Coordinates of C-alpha atoms in Angstrom, one line a residue:
X1 CA -28.2 86.4 -21.2
X2 CA -30.4 87.3 -17.6
X3 CA -30.7 84.0 -15.7
X4 CA -33.3 84.2 -13.2
X5 CA -33.3 81.6 -10.5
X6 CA -37.1 79.9 -9.2
X7 CA -35.9 80.4 -5.5
X8 CA -35.4 84.3 -6.3
X9 CA -38.7 84.3 -8.4
X10 CA -40.6 83.0 -5.3
X11 CA -38.9 84.5 -2.5
X12 CA -39.9 87.8 -3.9
X13 CA -43.3 86.9 -4.8
X14 CA -43.4 86.0 -0.7
X15 CA -41.8 89.4 0.4
X16 CA -44.3 91.0 -1.8
X17 CA -47.0 89.0 -0.4
X18 CA -45.9 89.9 3.2
X19 CA -45.8 93.9 2.4
X20 CA -49.4 93.7 0.8
X21 CA -50.5 92.1 4.1
X22 CA -48.6 93.9 6.5
X23 CA -49.4 97.3 5.1
X24 CA -52.9 96.7 4.5
X25 CA -53.3 94.9 8.2
X26 CA -51.7 97.3 10.7
X27 CA -53.1 95.0 13.4
X28 CA -51.9 91.6 12.2
X29 CA -50.2 91.0 14.8
X30 CA -51.1 93.3 17.4
X31 CA -52.8 91.5 20.6
X32 CA -51.4 87.8 20.0
X33 CA -50.1 85.9 22.6
X34 CA -49.2 82.7 20.1
X35 CA -46.3 82.6 18.0
X36 CA -47.3 85.6 16.3
X37 CA -46.7 87.2 19.3
X38 CA -42.8 87.6 19.5
X39 CA -42.8 89.8 16.0
X40 CA -45.9 92.0 17.7
X41 CA -43.2 92.7 20.5
X42 CA -40.1 93.5 17.9
X43 CA -41.8 95.6 16.0
X44 CA -45.0 97.2 14.1
X45 CA -46.4 95.8 11.6
X46 CA -45.8 99.2 8.6
X47 CA -41.7 98.2 9.7
X48 CA -42.1 94.9 8.6
X49 CA -44.0 95.5 5.7
X50 CA -41.3 98.0 4.7
X51 CA -38.5 95.9 5.9
X52 CA -40.3 93.1 3.4
X53 CA -40.8 95.6 0.6
X54 CA -37.3 96.9 0.5
X55 CA -36.1 93.3 0.2
X56 CA -38.4 92.4 -2.8
X57 CA -37.3 95.9 -4.3
X58 CA -33.3 94.7 -3.6
X59 CA -34.0 91.4 -5.4
X60 CA -36.0 92.9 -8.7
X61 CA -33.4 95.8 -9.2
X62 CA -30.8 93.2 -8.5
X63 CA -32.5 91.2 -11.5
X64 CA -33.7 94.1 -13.8
X65 CA -30.0 95.6 -13.4
X66 CA -28.4 91.8 -14.2
X67 CA -26.1 92.5 -11.0
X68 CA -24.9 89.6 -9.3
X69 CA -23.8 91.4 -6.5
X70 CA -27.2 93.0 -5.3
X71 CA -28.7 89.8 -6.1
X72 CA -26.3 87.7 -4.0
X73 CA -26.8 90.8 -1.5
X74 CA -30.7 90.8 -1.6
X75 CA -31.0 87.0 -1.1
X76 CA -28.5 86.9 2.1
X77 CA -30.8 89.4 3.6
X78 CA -33.8 88.0 2.8
X79 CA -32.1 84.6 4.1
X80 CA -31.2 86.8 7.3
X81 CA -35.3 87.7 7.4
X82 CA -36.5 84.6 7.2
X83 CA -34.8 82.9 9.6
X84 CA -35.8 86.0 12.3
X85 CA -39.6 84.9 10.9
X86 CA -38.8 81.4 11.9
X87 CA -37.0 82.0 15.2
X88 CA -40.2 83.9 15.8
X89 CA -42.6 81.4 15.4
X90 CA -40.5 78.7 17.0
X91 CA -40.3 80.3 20.3
X92 CA -43.3 82.6 20.4
X93 CA -45.2 80.4 23.1
X94 CA -42.3 80.5 25.7
X95 CA -41.2 77.3 25.0
X96 CA -39.7 75.8 21.9
X97 CA -43.3 74.9 19.8
X98 CA -42.4 73.4 16.8
X99 CA -44.7 74.4 14.1
X100 CA -45.4 74.4 10.1
X101 CA -44.4 78.1 9.8
X102 CA -41.2 77.5 11.8
X103 CA -40.2 74.7 9.4
X104 CA -41.6 76.9 6.1
X105 CA -39.8 80.1 6.7
X106 CA -36.5 78.6 8.3
X107 CA -36.9 76.4 4.6
X108 CA -36.9 80.0 2.7
X109 CA -33.7 81.0 4.5
X110 CA -31.7 77.6 3.9
X111 CA -33.2 78.5 -0.3
X112 CA -32.1 82.2 0.1
X113 CA -28.6 81.3 1.2
X114 CA -28.4 78.1 -1.1
X115 CA -29.1 80.1 -3.7
X116 CA -26.6 83.1 -2.9
X117 CA -23.5 80.5 -3.3
X118 CA -25.2 79.6 -6.8
X119 CA -26.5 82.8 -8.6
X120 CA -23.8 83.6 -11.4
X121 CA -22.1 80.5 -10.7
X122 CA -20.7 79.6 -14.3
X123 CA -20.6 75.7 -14.4
X124 CA -22.6 73.7 -12.2
X125 CA -24.2 76.6 -10.8
X126 CA -27.2 78.8 -10.8
X127 CA -27.5 78.9 -14.7
X128 CA -28.0 75.1 -15.0
X129 CA -31.0 75.7 -12.9
X130 CA -32.6 79.0 -13.7
X131 CA -35.6 80.4 -16.1
X132 CA -34.5 81.9 -19.2

């Protein structure tokens, strides 16, 4: 039976939400000199939309096919992306600026890395903390 973790569901939901927001508002980061300005200097919004949509689809395909390797890959790639977002927010004002966004997105990254280890674990792993 397929075991889907709550972390996978939430991170996929956040990724899809980002994709919708970025595709529907192509100037979301543009002209922002604050914390989001770093994101604007890295790539256009639609590129981040494609990235977040791809991250969500990788996890969805892994869950649909019940493929642990694809699920782990999706979680690890998501961790890298969300830590990147966290770092952008952290250094967005030309100095270290602790803010709730940096903390929240780094939390997503940590949860993704933790779950990538737990997905598919037989004893004491994800099966005890998952949704059926």
